[in-house]
CSV table of C-alpha atoms in Angstrom, one decimal:
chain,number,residue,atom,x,y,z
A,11,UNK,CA,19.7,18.7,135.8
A,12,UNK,CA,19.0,18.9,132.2
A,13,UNK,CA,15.1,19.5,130.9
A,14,UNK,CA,14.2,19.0,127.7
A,15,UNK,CA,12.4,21.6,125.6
A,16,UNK,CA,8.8,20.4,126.5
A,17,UNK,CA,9.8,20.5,130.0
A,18,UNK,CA,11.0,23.8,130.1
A,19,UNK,CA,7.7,24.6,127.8
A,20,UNK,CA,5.6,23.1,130.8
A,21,UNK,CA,7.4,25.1,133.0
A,22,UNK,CA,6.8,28.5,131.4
A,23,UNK,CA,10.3,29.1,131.2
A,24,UNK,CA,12.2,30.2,127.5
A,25,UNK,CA,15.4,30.0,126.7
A,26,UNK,CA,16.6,33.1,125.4
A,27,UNK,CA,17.4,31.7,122.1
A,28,UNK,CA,13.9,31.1,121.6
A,29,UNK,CA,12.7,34.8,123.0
A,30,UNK,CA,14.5,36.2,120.3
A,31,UNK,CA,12.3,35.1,117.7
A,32,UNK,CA,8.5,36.1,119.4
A,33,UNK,CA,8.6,38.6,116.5
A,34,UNK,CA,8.0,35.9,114.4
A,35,UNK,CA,5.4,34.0,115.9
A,36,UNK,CA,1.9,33.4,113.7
A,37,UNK,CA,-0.1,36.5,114.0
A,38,UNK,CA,-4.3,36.9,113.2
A,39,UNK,CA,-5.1,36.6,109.4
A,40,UNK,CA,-5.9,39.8,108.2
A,41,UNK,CA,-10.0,39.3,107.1
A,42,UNK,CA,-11.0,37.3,103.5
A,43,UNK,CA,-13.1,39.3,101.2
A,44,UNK,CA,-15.4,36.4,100.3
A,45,UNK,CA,-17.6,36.6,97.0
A,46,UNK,CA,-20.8,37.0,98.2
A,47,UNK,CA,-24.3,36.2,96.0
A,48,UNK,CA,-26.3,39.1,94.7
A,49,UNK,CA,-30.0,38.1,94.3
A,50,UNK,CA,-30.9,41.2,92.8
A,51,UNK,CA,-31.2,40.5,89.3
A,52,UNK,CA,-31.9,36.6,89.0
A,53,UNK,CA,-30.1,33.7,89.9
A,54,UNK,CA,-26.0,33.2,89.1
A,55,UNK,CA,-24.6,36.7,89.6
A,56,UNK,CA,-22.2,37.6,92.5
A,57,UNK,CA,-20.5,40.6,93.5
A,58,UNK,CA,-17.2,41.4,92.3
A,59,UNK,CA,-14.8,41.4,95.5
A,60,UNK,CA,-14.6,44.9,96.7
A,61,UNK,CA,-17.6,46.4,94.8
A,62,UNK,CA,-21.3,46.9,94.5
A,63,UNK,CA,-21.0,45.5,90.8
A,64,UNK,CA,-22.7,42.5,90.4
A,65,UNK,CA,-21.7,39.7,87.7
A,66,UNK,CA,-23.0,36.7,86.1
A,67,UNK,CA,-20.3,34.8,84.0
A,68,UNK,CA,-21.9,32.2,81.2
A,69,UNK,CA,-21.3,30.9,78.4
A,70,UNK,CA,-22.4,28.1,75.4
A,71,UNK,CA,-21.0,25.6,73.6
A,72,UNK,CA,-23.3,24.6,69.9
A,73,UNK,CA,-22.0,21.3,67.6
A,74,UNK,CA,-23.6,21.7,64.5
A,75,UNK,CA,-23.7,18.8,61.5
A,76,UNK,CA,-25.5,20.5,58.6
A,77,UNK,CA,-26.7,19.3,55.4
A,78,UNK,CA,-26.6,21.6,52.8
A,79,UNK,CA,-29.0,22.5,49.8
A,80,UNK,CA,-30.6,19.2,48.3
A,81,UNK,CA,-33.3,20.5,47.0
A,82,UNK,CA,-33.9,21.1,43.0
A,83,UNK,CA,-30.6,21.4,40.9
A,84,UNK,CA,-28.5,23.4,41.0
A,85,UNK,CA,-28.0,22.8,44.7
A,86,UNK,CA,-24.8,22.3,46.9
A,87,UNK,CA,-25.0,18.1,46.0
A,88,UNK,CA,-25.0,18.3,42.0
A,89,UNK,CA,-21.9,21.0,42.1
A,90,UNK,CA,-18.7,19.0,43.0
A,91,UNK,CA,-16.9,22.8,44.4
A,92,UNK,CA,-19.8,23.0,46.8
A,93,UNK,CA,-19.8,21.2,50.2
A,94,UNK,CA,-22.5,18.9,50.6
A,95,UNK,CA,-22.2,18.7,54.3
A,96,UNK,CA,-20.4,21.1,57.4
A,97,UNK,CA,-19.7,20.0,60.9
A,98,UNK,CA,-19.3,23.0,63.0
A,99,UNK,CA,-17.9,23.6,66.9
A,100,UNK,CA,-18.9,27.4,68.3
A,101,UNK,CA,-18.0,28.5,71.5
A,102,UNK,CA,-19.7,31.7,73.4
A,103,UNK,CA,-18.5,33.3,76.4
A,104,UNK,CA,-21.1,35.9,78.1
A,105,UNK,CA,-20.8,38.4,80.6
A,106,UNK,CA,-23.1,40.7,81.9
A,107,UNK,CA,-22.6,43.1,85.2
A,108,UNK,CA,-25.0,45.3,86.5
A,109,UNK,CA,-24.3,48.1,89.3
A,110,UNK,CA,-27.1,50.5,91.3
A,111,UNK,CA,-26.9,54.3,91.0
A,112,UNK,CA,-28.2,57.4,91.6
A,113,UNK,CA,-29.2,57.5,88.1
A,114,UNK,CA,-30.2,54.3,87.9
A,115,UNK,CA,-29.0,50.9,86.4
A,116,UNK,CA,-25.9,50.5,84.9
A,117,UNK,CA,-25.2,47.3,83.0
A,118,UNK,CA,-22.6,46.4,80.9
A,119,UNK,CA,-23.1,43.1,78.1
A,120,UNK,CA,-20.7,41.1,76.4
A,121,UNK,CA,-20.7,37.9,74.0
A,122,UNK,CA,-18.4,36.8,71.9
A,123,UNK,CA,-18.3,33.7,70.2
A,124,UNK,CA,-15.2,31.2,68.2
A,125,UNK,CA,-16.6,29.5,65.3
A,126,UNK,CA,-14.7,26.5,63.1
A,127,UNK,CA,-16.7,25.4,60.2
A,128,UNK,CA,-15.2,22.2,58.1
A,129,UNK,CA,-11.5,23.6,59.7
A,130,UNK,CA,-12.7,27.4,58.8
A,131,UNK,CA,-12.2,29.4,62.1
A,132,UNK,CA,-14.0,32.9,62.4
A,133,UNK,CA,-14.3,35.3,65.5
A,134,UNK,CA,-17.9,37.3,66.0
A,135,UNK,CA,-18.8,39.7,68.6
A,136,UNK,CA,-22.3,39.5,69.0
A,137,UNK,CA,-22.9,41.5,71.8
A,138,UNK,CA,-21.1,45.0,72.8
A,139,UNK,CA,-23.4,47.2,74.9
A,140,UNK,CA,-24.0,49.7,78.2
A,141,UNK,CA,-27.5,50.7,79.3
A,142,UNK,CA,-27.4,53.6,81.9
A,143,UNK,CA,-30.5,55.6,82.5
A,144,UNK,CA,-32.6,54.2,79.6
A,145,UNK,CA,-29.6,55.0,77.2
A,146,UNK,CA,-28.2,52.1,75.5
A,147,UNK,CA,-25.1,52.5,74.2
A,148,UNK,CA,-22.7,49.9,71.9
A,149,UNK,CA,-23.4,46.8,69.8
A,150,UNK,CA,-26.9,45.6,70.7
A,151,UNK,CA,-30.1,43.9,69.2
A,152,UNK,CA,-31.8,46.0,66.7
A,153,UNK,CA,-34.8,47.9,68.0
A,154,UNK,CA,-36.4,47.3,64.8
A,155,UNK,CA,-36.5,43.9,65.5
A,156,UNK,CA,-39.2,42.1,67.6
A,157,UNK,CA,-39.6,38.3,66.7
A,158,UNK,CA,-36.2,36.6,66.5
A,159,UNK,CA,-37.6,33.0,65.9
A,160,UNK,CA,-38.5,29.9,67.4
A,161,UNK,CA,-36.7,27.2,65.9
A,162,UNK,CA,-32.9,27.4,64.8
A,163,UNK,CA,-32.9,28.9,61.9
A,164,UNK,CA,-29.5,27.6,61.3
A,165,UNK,CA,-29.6,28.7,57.8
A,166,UNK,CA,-32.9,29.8,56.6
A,167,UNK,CA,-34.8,32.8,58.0
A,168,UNK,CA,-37.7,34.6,57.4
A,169,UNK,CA,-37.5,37.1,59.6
A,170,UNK,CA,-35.0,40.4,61.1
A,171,UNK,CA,-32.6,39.5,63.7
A,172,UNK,CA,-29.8,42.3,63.0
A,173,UNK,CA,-27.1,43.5,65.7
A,174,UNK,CA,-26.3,46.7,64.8
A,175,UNK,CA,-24.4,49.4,66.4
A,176,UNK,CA,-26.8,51.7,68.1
A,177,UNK,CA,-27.6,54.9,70.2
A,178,UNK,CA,-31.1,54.8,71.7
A,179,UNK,CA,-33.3,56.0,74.4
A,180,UNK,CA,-35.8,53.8,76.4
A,181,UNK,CA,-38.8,55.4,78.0
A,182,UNK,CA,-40.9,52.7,80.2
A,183,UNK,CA,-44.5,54.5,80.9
A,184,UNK,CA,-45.6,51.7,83.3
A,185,UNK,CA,-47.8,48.4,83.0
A,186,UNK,CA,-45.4,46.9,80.2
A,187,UNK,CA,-45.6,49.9,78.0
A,188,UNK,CA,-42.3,51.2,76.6
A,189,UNK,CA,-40.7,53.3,73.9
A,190,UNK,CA,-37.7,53.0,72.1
A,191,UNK,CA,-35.8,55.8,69.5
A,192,UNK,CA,-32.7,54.7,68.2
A,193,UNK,CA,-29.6,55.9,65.9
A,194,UNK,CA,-28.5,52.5,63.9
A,195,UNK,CA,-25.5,52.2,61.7
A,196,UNK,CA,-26.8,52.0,58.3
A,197,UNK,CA,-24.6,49.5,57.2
A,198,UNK,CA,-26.2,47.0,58.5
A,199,UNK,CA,-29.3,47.4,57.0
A,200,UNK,CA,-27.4,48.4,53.3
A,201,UNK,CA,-29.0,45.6,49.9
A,202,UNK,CA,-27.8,46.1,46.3
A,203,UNK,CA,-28.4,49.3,44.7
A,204,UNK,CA,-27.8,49.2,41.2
A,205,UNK,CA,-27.1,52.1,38.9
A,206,UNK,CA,-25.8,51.8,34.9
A,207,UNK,CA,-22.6,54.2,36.5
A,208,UNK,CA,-22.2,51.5,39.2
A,209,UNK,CA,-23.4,49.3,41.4
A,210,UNK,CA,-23.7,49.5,45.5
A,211,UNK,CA,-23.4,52.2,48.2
A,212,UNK,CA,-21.9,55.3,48.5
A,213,UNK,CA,-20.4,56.3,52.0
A,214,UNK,CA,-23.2,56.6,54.8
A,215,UNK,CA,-23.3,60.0,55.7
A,216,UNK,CA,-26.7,59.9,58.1
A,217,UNK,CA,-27.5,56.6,60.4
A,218,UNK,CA,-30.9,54.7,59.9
A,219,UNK,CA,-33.5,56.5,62.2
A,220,UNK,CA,-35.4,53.8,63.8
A,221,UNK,CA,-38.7,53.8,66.7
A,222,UNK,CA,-40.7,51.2,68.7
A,223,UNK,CA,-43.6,51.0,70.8
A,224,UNK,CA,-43.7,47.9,72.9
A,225,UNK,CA,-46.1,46.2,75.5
A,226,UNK,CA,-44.5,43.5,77.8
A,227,UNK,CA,-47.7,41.7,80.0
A,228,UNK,CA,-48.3,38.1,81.3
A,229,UNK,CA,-50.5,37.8,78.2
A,230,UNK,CA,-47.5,38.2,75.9
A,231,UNK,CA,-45.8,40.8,73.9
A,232,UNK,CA,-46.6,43.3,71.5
A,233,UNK,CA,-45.0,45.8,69.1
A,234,UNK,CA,-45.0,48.1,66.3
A,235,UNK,CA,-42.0,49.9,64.8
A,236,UNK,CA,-40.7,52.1,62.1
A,237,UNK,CA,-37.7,53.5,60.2
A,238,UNK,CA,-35.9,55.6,57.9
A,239,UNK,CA,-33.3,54.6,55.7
A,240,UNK,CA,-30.9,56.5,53.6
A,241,UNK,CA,-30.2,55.5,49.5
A,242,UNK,CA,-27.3,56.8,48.4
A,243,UNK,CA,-25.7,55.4,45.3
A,244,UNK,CA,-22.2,55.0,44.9
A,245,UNK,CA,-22.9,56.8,41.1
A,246,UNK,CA,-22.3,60.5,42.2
A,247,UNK,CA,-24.9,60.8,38.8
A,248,UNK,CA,-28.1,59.0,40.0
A,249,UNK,CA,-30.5,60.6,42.7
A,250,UNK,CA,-30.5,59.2,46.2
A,251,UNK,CA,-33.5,59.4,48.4
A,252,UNK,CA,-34.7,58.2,51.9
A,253,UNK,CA,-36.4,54.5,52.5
A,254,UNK,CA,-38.7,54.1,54.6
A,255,UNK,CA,-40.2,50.7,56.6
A,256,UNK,CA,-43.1,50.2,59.2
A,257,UNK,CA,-44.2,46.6,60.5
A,258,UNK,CA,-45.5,45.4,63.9
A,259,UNK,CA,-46.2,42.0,65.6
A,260,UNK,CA,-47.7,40.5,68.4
A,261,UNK,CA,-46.6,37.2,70.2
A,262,UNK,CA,-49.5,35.4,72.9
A,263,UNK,CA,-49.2,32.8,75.1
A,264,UNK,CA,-51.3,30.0,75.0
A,265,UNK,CA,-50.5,28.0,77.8
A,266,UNK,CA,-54.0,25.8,76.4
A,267,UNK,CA,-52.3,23.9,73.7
A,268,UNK,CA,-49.2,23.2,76.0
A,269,UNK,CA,-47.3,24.2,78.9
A,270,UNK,CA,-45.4,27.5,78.0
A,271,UNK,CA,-46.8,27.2,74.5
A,272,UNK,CA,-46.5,30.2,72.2
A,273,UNK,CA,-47.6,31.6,69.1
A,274,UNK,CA,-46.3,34.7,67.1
A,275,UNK,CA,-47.3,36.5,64.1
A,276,UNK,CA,-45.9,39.7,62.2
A,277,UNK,CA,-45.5,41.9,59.8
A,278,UNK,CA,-43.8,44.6,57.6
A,279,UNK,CA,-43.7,46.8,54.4
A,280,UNK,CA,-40.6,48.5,52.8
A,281,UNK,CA,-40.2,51.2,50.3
A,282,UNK,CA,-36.6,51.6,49.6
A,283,UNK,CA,-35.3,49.8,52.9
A,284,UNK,CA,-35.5,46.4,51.5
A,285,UNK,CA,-33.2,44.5,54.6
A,286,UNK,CA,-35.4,45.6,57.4
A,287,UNK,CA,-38.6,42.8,56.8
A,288,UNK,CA,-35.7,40.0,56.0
A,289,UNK,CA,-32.2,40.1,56.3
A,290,UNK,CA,-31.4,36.7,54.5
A,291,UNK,CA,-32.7,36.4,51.4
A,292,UNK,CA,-31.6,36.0,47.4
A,293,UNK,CA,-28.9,38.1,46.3
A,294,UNK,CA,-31.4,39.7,43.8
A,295,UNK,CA,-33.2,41.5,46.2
A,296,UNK,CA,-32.4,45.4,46.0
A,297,UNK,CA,-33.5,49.2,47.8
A,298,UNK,CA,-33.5,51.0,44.9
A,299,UNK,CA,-32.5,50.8,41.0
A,300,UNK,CA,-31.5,53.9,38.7
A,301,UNK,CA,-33.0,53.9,35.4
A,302,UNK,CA,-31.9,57.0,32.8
A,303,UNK,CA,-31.7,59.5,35.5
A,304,UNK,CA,-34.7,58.1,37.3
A,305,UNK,CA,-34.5,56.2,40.6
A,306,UNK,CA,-36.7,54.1,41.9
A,307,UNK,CA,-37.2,52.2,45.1
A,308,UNK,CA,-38.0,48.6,45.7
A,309,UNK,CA,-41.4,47.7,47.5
A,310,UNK,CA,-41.4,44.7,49.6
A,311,UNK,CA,-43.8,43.2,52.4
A,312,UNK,CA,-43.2,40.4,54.5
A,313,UNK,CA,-45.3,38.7,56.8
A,314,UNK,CA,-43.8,35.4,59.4
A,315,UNK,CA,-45.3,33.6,62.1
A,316,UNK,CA,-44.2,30.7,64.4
A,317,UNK,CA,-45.8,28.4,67.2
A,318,UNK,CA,-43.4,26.8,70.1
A,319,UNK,CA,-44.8,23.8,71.2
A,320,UNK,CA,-43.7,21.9,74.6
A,321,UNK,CA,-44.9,18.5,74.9
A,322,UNK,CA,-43.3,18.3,78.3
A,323,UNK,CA,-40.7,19.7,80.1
A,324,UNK,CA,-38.0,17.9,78.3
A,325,UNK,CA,-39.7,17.6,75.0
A,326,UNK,CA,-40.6,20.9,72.2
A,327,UNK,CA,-40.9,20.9,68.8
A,328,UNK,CA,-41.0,24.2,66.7
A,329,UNK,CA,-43.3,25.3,63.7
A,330,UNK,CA,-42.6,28.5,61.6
A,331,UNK,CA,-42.9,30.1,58.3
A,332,UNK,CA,-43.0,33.3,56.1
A,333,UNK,CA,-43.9,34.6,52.9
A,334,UNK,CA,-41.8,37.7,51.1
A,335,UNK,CA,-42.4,39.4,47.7
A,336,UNK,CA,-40.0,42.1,46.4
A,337,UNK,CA,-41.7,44.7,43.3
A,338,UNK,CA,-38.2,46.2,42.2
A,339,UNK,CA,-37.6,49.4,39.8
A,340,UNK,CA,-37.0,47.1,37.3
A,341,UNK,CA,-38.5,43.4,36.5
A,342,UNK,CA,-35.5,41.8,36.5
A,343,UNK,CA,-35.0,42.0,40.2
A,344,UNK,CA,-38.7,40.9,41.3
A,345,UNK,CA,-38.9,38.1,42.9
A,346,UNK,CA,-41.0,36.0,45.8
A,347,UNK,CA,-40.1,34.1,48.1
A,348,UNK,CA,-41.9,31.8,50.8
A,349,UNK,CA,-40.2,29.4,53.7
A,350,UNK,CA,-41.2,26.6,56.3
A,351,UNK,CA,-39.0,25.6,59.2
A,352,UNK,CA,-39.6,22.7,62.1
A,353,UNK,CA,-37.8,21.3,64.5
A,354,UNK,CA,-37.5,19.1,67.7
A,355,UNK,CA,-35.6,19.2,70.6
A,356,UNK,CA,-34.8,16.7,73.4
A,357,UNK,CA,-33.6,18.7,76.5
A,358,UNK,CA,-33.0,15.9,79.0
A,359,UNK,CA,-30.7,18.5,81.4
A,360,UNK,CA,-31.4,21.7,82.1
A,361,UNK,CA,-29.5,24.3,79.5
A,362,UNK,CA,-28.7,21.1,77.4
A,363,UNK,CA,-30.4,20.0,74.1
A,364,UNK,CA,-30.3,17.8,70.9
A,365,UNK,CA,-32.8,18.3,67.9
A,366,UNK,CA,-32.8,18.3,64.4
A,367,UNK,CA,-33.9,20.7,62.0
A,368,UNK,CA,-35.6,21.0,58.3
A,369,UNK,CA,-36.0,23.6,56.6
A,370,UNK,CA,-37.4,24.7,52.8
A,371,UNK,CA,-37.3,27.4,51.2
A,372,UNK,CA,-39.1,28.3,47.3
A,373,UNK,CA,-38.3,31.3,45.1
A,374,UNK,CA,-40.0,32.6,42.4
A,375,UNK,CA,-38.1,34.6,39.9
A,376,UNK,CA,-40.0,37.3,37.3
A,377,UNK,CA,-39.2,35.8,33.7
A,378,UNK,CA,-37.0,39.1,33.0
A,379,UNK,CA,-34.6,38.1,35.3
A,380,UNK,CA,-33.5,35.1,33.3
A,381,UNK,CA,-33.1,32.8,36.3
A,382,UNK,CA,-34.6,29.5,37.3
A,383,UNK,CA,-36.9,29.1,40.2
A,384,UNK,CA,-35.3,27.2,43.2
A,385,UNK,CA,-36.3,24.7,45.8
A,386,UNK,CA,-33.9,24.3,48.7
A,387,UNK,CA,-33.5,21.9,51.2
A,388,UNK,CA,-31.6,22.1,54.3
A,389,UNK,CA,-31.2,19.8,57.7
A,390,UNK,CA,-29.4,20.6,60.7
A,391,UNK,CA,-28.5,18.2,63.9
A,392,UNK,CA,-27.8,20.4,67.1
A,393,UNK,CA,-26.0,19.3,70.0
A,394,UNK,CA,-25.9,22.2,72.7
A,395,UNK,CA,-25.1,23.5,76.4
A,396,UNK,CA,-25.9,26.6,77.8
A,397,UNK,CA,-24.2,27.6,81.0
């Protein structure tokens, strides 16, 4: 009697042609290392498989359509080499992991962002830094820097917001209260030095010195900073000497005027470290000009302010200003300066937003310089998603 293979199944009985090949049956999956969520620092980071590092992957994509200067001639629209007009694409990636030592935190940051501008593609790290045990390490935010701005200021500002490459120390005393001393490369803070045996910088040989003192409470933010700069001309004949700058600013929340309102104000006075008030400004502005033998350093002060307005939750328009005056070692590079920005955005979606922009801007050249005061106009469209 013949039995088909189920029967024999049924049966319990194998052929030996099939007990040959139990070495081959299915056996237990070995377990899956699943990415897990790590609460610890705010929402969107998970641990990396197999570690106690936790990461948080983002990134941001920004459209741009810009108008360019239309204010008084000459602007960008009465030159036919200038463009009137730039649509720009920029994408960001960020990432940011964080681990718990012995010695205490240990994050890494990155972003990096892809920019084409009218066809013109550019690459920019923004971002570059490790924090371990109040150190911070890389390409970072300057510590000089405290207000960044409300609005876009896609291409007008009238205030610092530098990345620089730093070495700094970070002591938190409790209730907010923190300190800050940091080693910046110099470079980044370098204007015009001008000299009759030429123009410009000579090679850094001693990084800008720079120090905060900061308050973080539910009232708002404080702080008040200072630094040294080196001058060094690139004429091996005129005399260098060391810049100095001190400011401060406070930023309050006033929840009164509109939910998550906020209003800043600050300020900040040079002598010889011109591109620590305001790092976009007119080419005339200098740190120091050599005259006969004699050097002197420009003097500016600086003072900006913004309010950030919510009407709701999907609806915020931004107000913000400044006023900057340059006294130079020489008339022909004084100059002042004074700038309005607004701005509102529609942010229907969470991390997603479309606003437009207007900014002006007004210098006042000193008669020796031989140049024309300026008006300038500028408008910007945003379209953008944060992730």
């Amino acid at each position: 009697m013949r039995f088909a293979p189920l029967a024999i199944a049924a049966f319990g009985i194998l052929p030996l042609s099939t007990a040959s090949f139990a070495a081959d049956l299915p056996v237990a999956p070995e377990p899956i290392d699943y990415v897990r969520v790590c609460d610890s620092y705010g929402s969107r980071f998970y641990y990396i498989p197999g570690t106690e590092t936790c990461l948080r992957v983002g990134g941001r994509v920004r459209v741009e359509y810009r108008f360019n200067n239309f204010g008084s001639a000459p602007n960008n629209w009465s030159d036919r080499s200038d463009d009137d007009l730039n649509f720009r694409g920029r994408g960001y990636l960020y990432l940011d992991s964080r681990t718990n030592t012995e010695f205490g935190l240990l994050r890494t940051y990155t972003s990096m962002y892809l920019t084409n501008t009218s066809g013109s593609e550019s690459s920019s790290l923004e971002f570059a830094y490790i924090q371990f045990g109040g150190f911070t390490f890389g390409h970072a935010q300057s510590f000089w820097d405290f207000w960044t701005g409300y609005s876009y200021g896609a291409q007008l500002t009238d205030y610092s917001d530098v990345k620089s490459n730093v070495l700094a120390y970070t002591g938190s005393f409790g209730n907010g209260f923190s300190a800050t001393v940091s080693l910046e490369d110099a470079n980044s803070r370098q204007s015009n030095l001008i000299s009759a045996g030429g123009n410009g910088y000579a090679g850094t040989k001693m990084p800008d010195l720079v120090a905060n003192l900061r308050v973080d409470q539910g009232w708002g933010s404080a702080q008040l900073m200072g630094a040294l700069h080196q001058v060094r001309f690139a004429d091996a004949s005129a005399d260098g000497t060391l810049g100095w700058v001190i400011g401060g600013g406070v930023e309050v929340n006033v929840p009164i005027l509109g939910q998550d309102d906020a209003f800043v104000i600050q300020v900040a006075y040079s002598d010889g470290a011109s591109a620590f008030p305001l790092d976009t400004w007119d080419d005339q502005i200098t740190d120091a000009i050599n005259v006969g033998g004699s050097t002197k350093t420009t003097k500016t002060w600086n003072i900006s302010a913004g309010w950030n307005h919510n009407f709701s939750k999907t609806l915020e328009a931004n107000l913000e200003g400044g006023y900057h005056v340059a006294d130079a070692g020489s008339a022909a590079y004084d100059f002042s300066q004074w700038g309005i920005t607004g701005n509102v955005v529609w942010k229907p979606v969470p991390g997603f937003g479309i606003g437009g922009e207007l900014q002006y801007r007004e210098v006042d050249y000193d008669t020796a310089s031989g140049l024309s005061d300026k008006d300038e106009i500028y408008g910007t469209l945003r379209v953008q998603r944060t992730f």
